[in-house]
C-alpha cells in the first residue's frame, strides 16, 4: 500500500488539471512552494507566452555526480472519453489509483517529492526536471535541458520516469511530424479537365506514403527489439475541399514518421518531396502555375539510441534489480537529454498501456515499486 505522504502527493498533482493546451503554472508554483518549504530553490524556464514553464531544482549538495529525475507536467485531454469518475480526482478501487496523469506520468515525480524529507543526508544531488508540452511534441524540455547543461554540475545520470513498469528502457524511436499542403485549381466539378483537385491529388500523395511505409517494413534497419520493429509512416489528419461540386483548391494532411535508429527521417521527407516534384506537380502546373505541393516539418523529437553500459543503465538495473532492458516505440524527452550529452534511460512506475486512456490508472503495486526505487536511489546518493 502506498505510504500516506506518497498517496497524498499523487492526489494533489492529479487535482491540478494540466492538459497541454492550458497553463501548467499552478502545478509549477505548487512544486516550487513545496520545495521551498525544504529550503530548496527552483528555477523556472518559461515558454514564449509566459503561461507555461519548466522547473528544475537541485536537492542536496551542488556538486557533480547527481541524478536527474525527469518528468512532464502536462497530460493529454479527457474530452470525449468515457471516464467512470472525475479524471482530476483520485479514485481508488481494485488496487488501483484512477486519474488523468496517474501513470503518464505524475506519480513518478510525486513519489520523489513525497520522499524529500528523506533526502537530508545526500552526498550527491537529486535534480528535479519538470517540463511542459511533452504530449504535444516534446516542445518544452529543450530550453530547460540547455540550462541544466550550462548551470547544473554534471549529473551522472538522467532518469526519465515515463511508465515502463520499472523496466529499464534504453532506446526509443524518434518522431517527425510533417504537414503537407496541396494547392489545386478551382473549377466546376463537371469541368475536371480545367481544374486540379487538391483532394484527389492529396489522395495520391497519401497513397505514396503508404507505399513508403510498406517499404520500411522490409528495410535493412529493422530492429526486432522495437514493436513494431521498423520505421512507421502514418497520416493522422486530413482536411480539404468546400463542396461536392467544386474542384477543390486546398487539401492539407499531417503525417508522422516514427523512425528506428539507422533510418533518417529527413531522407524520407526528401524522398517524398522529390516524388511530388517529379511525378505530380508537373501535371498540376499544366493547368495552372499557382498549383503546388508543400511539405513542412512541424516538429521533430530525436530518438534515443541504445548506448551500452551507461551509468544511467547501471544505476537503474542495480536499484530495480531488473537486469533485462527494453526498447519502446513512443517518443520521450530522453533522446533530447541524450543529444545534450547526458547518459539517460527511461524507467518509471505504471504501464504505457493505460496512458492516454479513459480511466487511466496506476496500480498500488507500481506506486510501491516506484517508491522503493526512489528510496534506494536516495540511499545510493547518500553514501
Ligand atoms: Zn508521458
CSV table of C-alpha atoms and ligand atoms in Angstrom, one decimal:
chain,number,residue,atom,x,y,z
A,1,UNK,CA,0.0,0.0,0.0
A,2,UNK,CA,1.3,3.4,-0.9
A,3,UNK,CA,2.5,5.5,2.1
A,4,UNK,CA,0.2,8.3,3.1
A,5,UNK,CA,2.7,11.0,2.0
A,6,UNK,CA,3.1,9.4,-1.5
A,7,UNK,CA,-0.6,8.9,-2.0
A,8,UNK,CA,-1.3,12.5,-0.8
A,9,UNK,CA,1.3,14.0,-3.3
A,10,UNK,CA,-0.2,12.0,-6.2
A,11,UNK,CA,-3.6,13.2,-5.2
A,12,UNK,CA,-2.5,16.8,-5.2
A,13,UNK,CA,-0.7,16.7,-8.5
A,14,UNK,CA,-3.6,14.9,-10.2
A,15,UNK,CA,-6.0,17.6,-8.9
A,16,UNK,CA,-4.3,20.3,-10.9
A,17,UNK,CA,-5.5,19.6,-14.5
A,18,UNK,CA,-2.5,20.4,-16.6
A,19,UNK,CA,-3.9,19.5,-20.0
A,20,UNK,CA,-1.2,20.5,-22.6
A,21,UNK,CA,-3.4,23.3,-24.2
A,22,UNK,CA,-3.7,25.0,-20.8
A,23,UNK,CA,-1.2,26.7,-18.4
A,24,UNK,CA,0.8,24.5,-16.1
A,25,UNK,CA,1.8,27.3,-13.8
A,26,UNK,CA,-0.4,26.3,-10.9
A,27,UNK,CA,1.4,22.9,-10.7
A,28,UNK,CA,4.8,24.6,-11.2
A,29,UNK,CA,4.1,27.1,-8.4
A,30,UNK,CA,2.8,24.3,-6.2
A,31,UNK,CA,6.0,22.3,-6.6
A,32,UNK,CA,8.2,25.4,-6.2
A,33,UNK,CA,6.5,26.3,-3.0
A,34,UNK,CA,6.7,22.7,-1.7
A,35,UNK,CA,10.5,22.6,-2.5
A,36,UNK,CA,10.9,26.0,-0.8
A,37,UNK,CA,9.4,24.5,2.3
A,38,UNK,CA,12.5,22.3,2.4
A,39,UNK,CA,14.9,25.2,1.7
A,40,UNK,CA,15.2,24.1,-2.0
A,41,UNK,CA,15.2,26.8,-4.6
A,42,UNK,CA,14.0,26.1,-8.1
A,43,UNK,CA,14.4,27.7,-11.5
A,44,UNK,CA,11.7,28.2,-14.0
A,45,UNK,CA,12.2,28.3,-17.8
A,46,UNK,CA,9.1,29.9,-19.4
A,47,UNK,CA,7.7,29.5,-22.9
A,48,UNK,CA,7.3,32.5,-25.1
A,49,UNK,CA,3.8,33.3,-23.8
A,50,UNK,CA,4.7,33.1,-20.2
A,51,UNK,CA,1.8,30.8,-19.4
A,52,UNK,CA,3.8,27.6,-19.2
A,53,UNK,CA,7.1,26.8,-17.6
A,54,UNK,CA,9.6,24.1,-16.9
A,55,UNK,CA,11.1,23.8,-13.5
A,56,UNK,CA,14.4,22.4,-12.4
A,57,UNK,CA,15.8,22.2,-8.9
A,58,UNK,CA,18.7,20.6,-7.0
A,59,UNK,CA,18.2,18.8,-3.7
A,60,UNK,CA,21.4,18.2,-1.8
A,61,UNK,CA,24.9,19.5,-2.4
A,62,UNK,CA,25.5,21.4,-5.6
A,63,UNK,CA,28.1,19.0,-6.9
A,64,UNK,CA,28.7,16.7,-9.8
A,65,UNK,CA,27.6,13.1,-9.9
A,66,UNK,CA,23.9,13.6,-9.1
A,67,UNK,CA,20.9,12.1,-10.8
A,68,UNK,CA,18.2,14.0,-12.7
A,69,UNK,CA,14.6,12.8,-12.3
A,70,UNK,CA,12.8,14.0,-15.4
A,71,UNK,CA,9.1,14.2,-15.9
A,72,UNK,CA,6.5,16.1,-17.9
A,73,UNK,CA,3.8,18.1,-16.1
A,74,UNK,CA,1.3,18.1,-18.9
A,75,UNK,CA,-1.4,15.4,-19.5
A,76,UNK,CA,-3.5,14.6,-22.6
A,77,UNK,CA,-7.1,15.8,-22.8
A,78,UNK,CA,-10.1,13.8,-21.5
A,79,UNK,CA,-12.5,15.3,-24.0
A,80,UNK,CA,-14.9,12.7,-25.4
A,81,UNK,CA,-13.5,9.9,-23.3
A,82,UNK,CA,-15.9,7.8,-21.2
A,83,UNK,CA,-14.5,8.2,-17.7
A,84,UNK,CA,-16.2,6.4,-14.8
A,85,UNK,CA,-15.2,9.1,-12.3
A,86,UNK,CA,-13.8,12.6,-12.2
A,87,UNK,CA,-10.4,12.3,-14.1
A,88,UNK,CA,-8.9,15.0,-11.9
A,89,UNK,CA,-9.8,13.5,-8.6
A,90,UNK,CA,-8.0,10.3,-7.5
A,91,UNK,CA,-10.4,7.4,-7.2
A,92,UNK,CA,-9.0,4.2,-5.5
A,93,UNK,CA,-10.6,0.9,-6.4
A,94,UNK,CA,-9.5,-2.7,-7.2
A,95,UNK,CA,-5.9,-1.9,-6.0
A,96,UNK,CA,-5.5,0.9,-8.5
A,97,UNK,CA,-5.4,4.7,-8.4
A,98,UNK,CA,-7.5,6.2,-11.3
A,99,UNK,CA,-7.0,9.7,-12.6
A,100,UNK,CA,-5.6,11.5,-15.6
A,101,UNK,CA,-1.8,11.5,-15.3
A,102,UNK,CA,-1.6,8.7,-12.7
A,103,UNK,CA,0.6,6.6,-15.0
A,104,UNK,CA,1.6,9.2,-17.6
A,105,UNK,CA,3.4,10.5,-15.5
A,106,UNK,CA,2.8,12.4,-12.4
A,107,UNK,CA,3.2,9.5,-9.9
A,108,UNK,CA,6.9,9.2,-10.7
A,109,UNK,CA,7.8,12.7,-9.5
A,110,UNK,CA,5.0,12.8,-6.9
A,111,UNK,CA,6.8,9.8,-5.2
A,112,UNK,CA,10.2,11.6,-5.4
A,113,UNK,CA,8.7,14.8,-4.0
A,114,UNK,CA,7.0,12.9,-1.2
A,115,UNK,CA,10.3,11.4,-0.2
A,116,UNK,CA,12.0,14.8,0.1
A,117,UNK,CA,12.2,14.6,3.9
A,118,UNK,CA,14.4,11.5,3.4
A,119,UNK,CA,16.9,13.5,1.2
A,120,UNK,CA,18.6,15.2,4.1
A,121,UNK,CA,21.9,13.3,4.0
A,122,UNK,CA,22.6,13.3,0.3
A,123,UNK,CA,26.3,13.5,-0.6
A,124,UNK,CA,25.4,13.8,-4.3
A,125,UNK,CA,22.3,15.7,-5.5
A,126,UNK,CA,18.9,14.7,-6.8
A,127,UNK,CA,17.8,17.1,-9.5
A,128,UNK,CA,14.2,17.5,-10.5
A,129,UNK,CA,13.5,18.4,-14.1
A,130,UNK,CA,9.8,19.0,-14.9
A,131,UNK,CA,8.8,20.0,-18.4
A,132,UNK,CA,5.7,21.3,-20.2
A,133,UNK,CA,4.2,20.4,-23.6
A,134,UNK,CA,5.7,16.9,-23.8
A,135,UNK,CA,2.4,15.5,-25.0
A,136,UNK,CA,2.3,17.9,-28.0
A,137,UNK,CA,5.8,17.1,-29.4
A,138,UNK,CA,8.3,17.4,-26.6
A,139,UNK,CA,8.4,21.2,-27.1
A,140,UNK,CA,9.2,22.4,-23.6
A,141,UNK,CA,12.2,20.4,-22.4
A,142,UNK,CA,14.9,21.5,-24.8
A,143,UNK,CA,15.2,25.0,-23.3
A,144,UNK,CA,15.4,23.5,-19.8
A,145,UNK,CA,17.9,20.8,-20.9
A,146,UNK,CA,20.1,23.6,-22.3
A,147,UNK,CA,20.1,25.5,-18.9
A,148,UNK,CA,20.7,22.3,-17.0
A,149,UNK,CA,23.7,21.6,-19.2
A,150,UNK,CA,25.0,25.1,-18.6
A,151,UNK,CA,24.2,25.7,-14.9
A,152,UNK,CA,23.9,22.4,-13.1
A,153,UNK,CA,27.1,20.5,-12.0
A,154,UNK,CA,27.4,17.5,-14.3
A,155,UNK,CA,24.9,14.8,-13.3
A,156,UNK,CA,26.0,11.1,-13.8
A,157,UNK,CA,22.6,10.0,-15.0
A,158,UNK,CA,19.1,11.2,-16.2
A,159,UNK,CA,16.1,9.0,-15.4
A,160,UNK,CA,13.0,9.8,-17.5
A,161,UNK,CA,10.1,8.4,-15.4
A,162,UNK,CA,7.7,7.5,-18.2
A,163,UNK,CA,5.7,4.4,-17.4
A,164,UNK,CA,7.8,1.3,-18.1
A,165,UNK,CA,6.6,-0.9,-15.2
A,166,UNK,CA,10.0,-0.1,-13.7
A,167,UNK,CA,11.8,-1.8,-16.6
A,168,UNK,CA,14.9,-0.1,-17.8
A,169,UNK,CA,14.4,1.2,-21.3
A,170,UNK,CA,17.5,2.2,-23.2
A,171,UNK,CA,16.1,3.2,-26.6
A,172,UNK,CA,13.1,4.7,-28.2
A,173,UNK,CA,12.1,5.7,-31.7
A,174,UNK,CA,12.3,9.3,-32.9
A,175,UNK,CA,9.3,11.3,-34.2
A,176,UNK,CA,8.9,13.7,-37.1
A,177,UNK,CA,5.7,15.4,-37.9
A,178,UNK,CA,5.1,16.9,-41.3
A,179,UNK,CA,2.3,18.9,-42.7
A,180,UNK,CA,1.7,18.7,-46.5
A,181,UNK,CA,-0.5,21.3,-48.2
A,182,UNK,CA,-1.8,20.7,-51.7
A,183,UNK,CA,-2.9,23.7,-53.6
A,184,UNK,CA,-5.2,22.8,-56.5
A,185,UNK,CA,-7.2,24.9,-59.0
A,186,UNK,CA,-10.9,25.5,-58.7
A,187,UNK,CA,-13.4,24.8,-61.4
A,188,UNK,CA,-17.0,23.4,-61.6
A,189,UNK,CA,-16.9,19.7,-60.8
A,190,UNK,CA,-18.2,18.9,-64.3
A,191,UNK,CA,-15.0,20.5,-65.8
A,192,UNK,CA,-12.4,18.2,-64.5
A,193,UNK,CA,-10.1,18.9,-67.4
A,194,UNK,CA,-10.0,22.6,-66.4
A,195,UNK,CA,-9.2,22.2,-62.7
A,196,UNK,CA,-6.8,20.5,-60.4
A,197,UNK,CA,-8.4,18.7,-57.4
A,198,UNK,CA,-6.4,19.3,-54.3
A,199,UNK,CA,-8.3,16.5,-52.6
A,200,UNK,CA,-7.7,13.9,-55.3
A,201,UNK,CA,-4.0,14.9,-55.6
A,202,UNK,CA,-3.6,14.6,-51.8
A,203,UNK,CA,-5.1,11.1,-52.0
A,204,UNK,CA,-2.3,10.2,-54.5
A,205,UNK,CA,0.3,11.6,-52.1
A,206,UNK,CA,-1.2,9.6,-49.2
A,207,UNK,CA,-1.0,6.5,-51.4
A,208,UNK,CA,2.7,7.2,-51.9
A,209,UNK,CA,3.3,7.5,-48.2
A,210,UNK,CA,1.5,4.1,-47.8
A,211,UNK,CA,3.9,2.6,-50.3
A,212,UNK,CA,6.9,4.1,-48.5
A,213,UNK,CA,5.6,2.7,-45.2
A,214,UNK,CA,5.4,-0.7,-46.8
A,215,UNK,CA,9.0,-0.4,-47.9
A,216,UNK,CA,10.2,0.3,-44.4
A,217,UNK,CA,8.8,-3.0,-43.2
A,218,UNK,CA,11.4,-4.8,-45.2
A,219,UNK,CA,14.2,-2.3,-44.6
A,220,UNK,CA,17.6,-3.4,-43.5
A,221,UNK,CA,17.2,-1.2,-40.4
A,222,UNK,CA,14.6,-3.4,-38.9
A,223,UNK,CA,15.3,-3.7,-35.2
A,224,UNK,CA,13.4,-6.5,-33.6
A,225,UNK,CA,13.6,-5.0,-30.1
A,226,UNK,CA,11.0,-2.5,-31.2
A,227,UNK,CA,7.3,-3.2,-31.6
A,228,UNK,CA,6.8,-2.8,-34.5
A,229,UNK,CA,10.5,-3.4,-35.5
A,230,UNK,CA,10.6,-0.9,-38.4
A,231,UNK,CA,10.1,2.8,-39.1
A,232,UNK,CA,6.4,3.7,-39.4
A,233,UNK,CA,4.8,6.3,-41.6
A,234,UNK,CA,1.2,7.3,-40.8
A,235,UNK,CA,-1.2,10.0,-41.9
A,236,UNK,CA,-3.3,11.1,-38.9
A,237,UNK,CA,-5.2,14.2,-40.1
A,238,UNK,CA,-6.7,15.3,-43.4
A,239,UNK,CA,-9.0,18.1,-44.5
A,240,UNK,CA,-9.8,19.8,-47.7
A,241,UNK,CA,-12.4,20.9,-50.3
A,242,UNK,CA,-15.5,23.1,-49.9
A,243,UNK,CA,-18.3,21.3,-51.8
A,244,UNK,CA,-19.0,18.1,-53.8
A,245,UNK,CA,-19.5,20.2,-57.0
A,246,UNK,CA,-16.3,22.3,-56.7
A,247,UNK,CA,-12.9,21.0,-57.7
A,248,UNK,CA,-11.1,21.7,-54.5
A,249,UNK,CA,-8.5,24.4,-54.2
A,250,UNK,CA,-6.9,23.2,-50.9
A,251,UNK,CA,-6.2,20.0,-49.0
A,252,UNK,CA,-3.9,19.5,-46.1
A,253,UNK,CA,-2.8,16.4,-44.3
A,254,UNK,CA,-0.5,15.8,-41.4
A,255,UNK,CA,1.7,12.7,-41.1
A,256,UNK,CA,4.3,11.4,-38.8
A,257,UNK,CA,7.4,9.2,-39.1
A,258,UNK,CA,8.5,7.1,-36.1
A,259,UNK,CA,12.0,6.1,-37.0
A,260,UNK,CA,14.2,3.3,-35.8
A,261,UNK,CA,17.9,4.1,-35.3
A,262,UNK,CA,19.5,3.8,-38.7
A,263,UNK,CA,16.7,5.4,-40.7
A,264,UNK,CA,16.9,9.1,-41.3
A,265,UNK,CA,13.5,10.8,-41.2
A,266,UNK,CA,15.0,13.8,-43.2
A,267,UNK,CA,15.8,11.4,-46.0
A,268,UNK,CA,12.3,10.0,-46.1
A,269,UNK,CA,10.8,13.5,-46.1
A,270,UNK,CA,13.1,14.5,-49.0
A,271,UNK,CA,12.2,11.3,-50.8
A,272,UNK,CA,8.5,12.2,-50.6
A,273,UNK,CA,9.1,15.8,-51.7
A,274,UNK,CA,11.2,14.7,-54.7
A,275,UNK,CA,8.5,12.3,-55.7
A,276,UNK,CA,5.9,15.0,-55.5
A,277,UNK,CA,8.0,17.4,-57.5
A,278,UNK,CA,8.8,14.8,-60.2
A,279,UNK,CA,5.6,12.7,-60.5
A,280,UNK,CA,2.8,15.0,-59.5
A,281,UNK,CA,3.5,18.7,-59.7
A,282,UNK,CA,4.3,18.9,-63.4
A,283,UNK,CA,0.8,17.7,-64.4
A,284,UNK,CA,-0.8,20.1,-61.9
A,285,UNK,CA,1.1,23.0,-63.4
A,286,UNK,CA,0.0,22.3,-66.9
A,287,UNK,CA,-3.4,23.6,-65.7
A,288,UNK,CA,-2.1,26.5,-63.6
A,289,UNK,CA,1.2,27.6,-62.2
A,290,UNK,CA,-0.5,28.6,-59.0
A,291,UNK,CA,-0.8,25.0,-58.0
A,292,UNK,CA,1.7,23.0,-56.0
A,293,UNK,CA,2.5,20.8,-53.0
A,294,UNK,CA,4.4,22.0,-50.0
A,295,UNK,CA,5.6,19.8,-47.1
A,296,UNK,CA,6.9,21.4,-44.0
A,297,UNK,CA,8.3,19.6,-40.9
A,298,UNK,CA,6.3,20.7,-37.9
A,299,UNK,CA,8.4,19.2,-35.2
A,300,UNK,CA,10.9,16.6,-34.5
A,301,UNK,CA,11.8,14.6,-31.5
A,302,UNK,CA,15.2,12.7,-31.6
A,303,UNK,CA,15.2,9.0,-31.0
A,304,UNK,CA,17.0,7.5,-28.0
A,305,UNK,CA,19.9,5.4,-29.3
A,306,UNK,CA,21.0,2.5,-27.2
A,307,UNK,CA,24.4,3.2,-25.7
A,308,UNK,CA,25.5,0.1,-23.8
A,309,UNK,CA,26.5,0.2,-20.2
A,310,UNK,CA,25.9,3.9,-19.4
A,311,UNK,CA,25.9,5.0,-15.7
A,312,UNK,CA,22.1,5.6,-16.1
A,313,UNK,CA,21.6,2.0,-17.2
A,314,UNK,CA,23.9,0.6,-14.4
A,315,UNK,CA,22.1,2.6,-11.6
A,316,UNK,CA,18.6,1.6,-12.7
A,317,UNK,CA,19.4,-2.0,-13.2
A,318,UNK,CA,21.1,-2.3,-9.8
A,319,UNK,CA,18.4,-0.4,-7.9
A,320,UNK,CA,15.4,-2.1,-9.6
A,321,UNK,CA,17.1,-5.5,-9.5
A,322,UNK,CA,15.8,-5.9,-13.1
A,323,UNK,CA,18.6,-6.6,-15.4
A,324,UNK,CA,16.7,-7.0,-18.7
A,325,UNK,CA,16.4,-3.8,-20.8
A,326,UNK,CA,13.8,-2.9,-23.3
A,327,UNK,CA,13.2,-0.5,-26.2
A,328,UNK,CA,9.9,1.4,-26.8
A,329,UNK,CA,8.2,2.8,-29.9
A,330,UNK,CA,7.0,6.0,-28.4
A,331,UNK,CA,9.0,9.2,-28.3
A,332,UNK,CA,10.0,10.8,-25.0
A,333,UNK,CA,12.3,13.6,-23.8
A,334,UNK,CA,15.1,11.0,-23.3
A,335,UNK,CA,16.5,11.5,-26.8
A,336,UNK,CA,16.7,15.2,-26.2
A,337,UNK,CA,18.8,14.6,-23.0
A,338,UNK,CA,21.0,12.2,-24.9
A,339,UNK,CA,21.6,14.7,-27.7
A,340,UNK,CA,22.7,17.2,-25.0
A,341,UNK,CA,25.3,14.7,-23.8
A,342,UNK,CA,23.7,13.1,-20.8
A,343,UNK,CA,23.6,9.3,-20.1
A,344,UNK,CA,19.9,8.6,-19.9
A,345,UNK,CA,17.4,5.8,-19.6
A,346,UNK,CA,13.6,5.6,-19.2
A,347,UNK,CA,12.4,3.9,-16.0
A,348,UNK,CA,9.2,4.7,-14.2
A,349,UNK,CA,6.1,3.2,-12.5
A,350,UNK,CA,2.9,2.3,-14.3
A,351,UNK,CA,2.2,0.8,-17.7
A,352,UNK,CA,2.1,2.7,-21.0
A,353,UNK,CA,-1.0,0.5,-21.8
A,354,UNK,CA,-3.0,2.8,-19.5
A,355,UNK,CA,-1.5,6.1,-20.8
A,356,UNK,CA,-3.9,8.4,-22.7
A,357,UNK,CA,-6.8,6.1,-22.0
A,358,UNK,CA,-10.2,6.8,-20.3
A,359,UNK,CA,-10.0,5.5,-16.7
A,360,UNK,CA,-6.2,5.8,-16.8
A,361,UNK,CA,-4.7,4.2,-13.7
A,362,UNK,CA,-1.6,3.1,-11.9
A,363,UNK,CA,-1.6,0.0,-9.7
A,364,UNK,CA,-0.8,0.5,-6.0
A,365,UNK,CA,1.9,-2.2,-6.5
A,366,UNK,CA,3.6,0.0,-9.1
A,367,UNK,CA,3.4,3.0,-6.8
A,368,UNK,CA,5.1,0.9,-4.2
A,369,UNK,CA,7.7,-0.3,-6.7
A,370,UNK,CA,8.4,3.3,-7.7
A,371,UNK,CA,8.7,4.3,-4.0
A,372,UNK,CA,11.1,1.5,-3.3
A,373,UNK,CA,13.2,2.6,-6.3
A,374,UNK,CA,13.4,6.3,-5.4
A,375,UNK,CA,14.2,5.3,-1.8
A,376,UNK,CA,17.0,3.1,-2.9
A,377,UNK,CA,18.3,5.9,-5.2
A,378,UNK,CA,18.3,8.3,-2.2
A,379,UNK,CA,20.3,5.8,-0.2
A,380,UNK,CA,22.7,5.3,-3.1
A,381,UNK,CA,23.3,9.0,-3.4
A,382,UNK,CA,23.8,9.4,0.4
A,383,UNK,CA,26.8,7.1,0.9
B,1,LIG,ZN1,4.3,10.7,-20.9
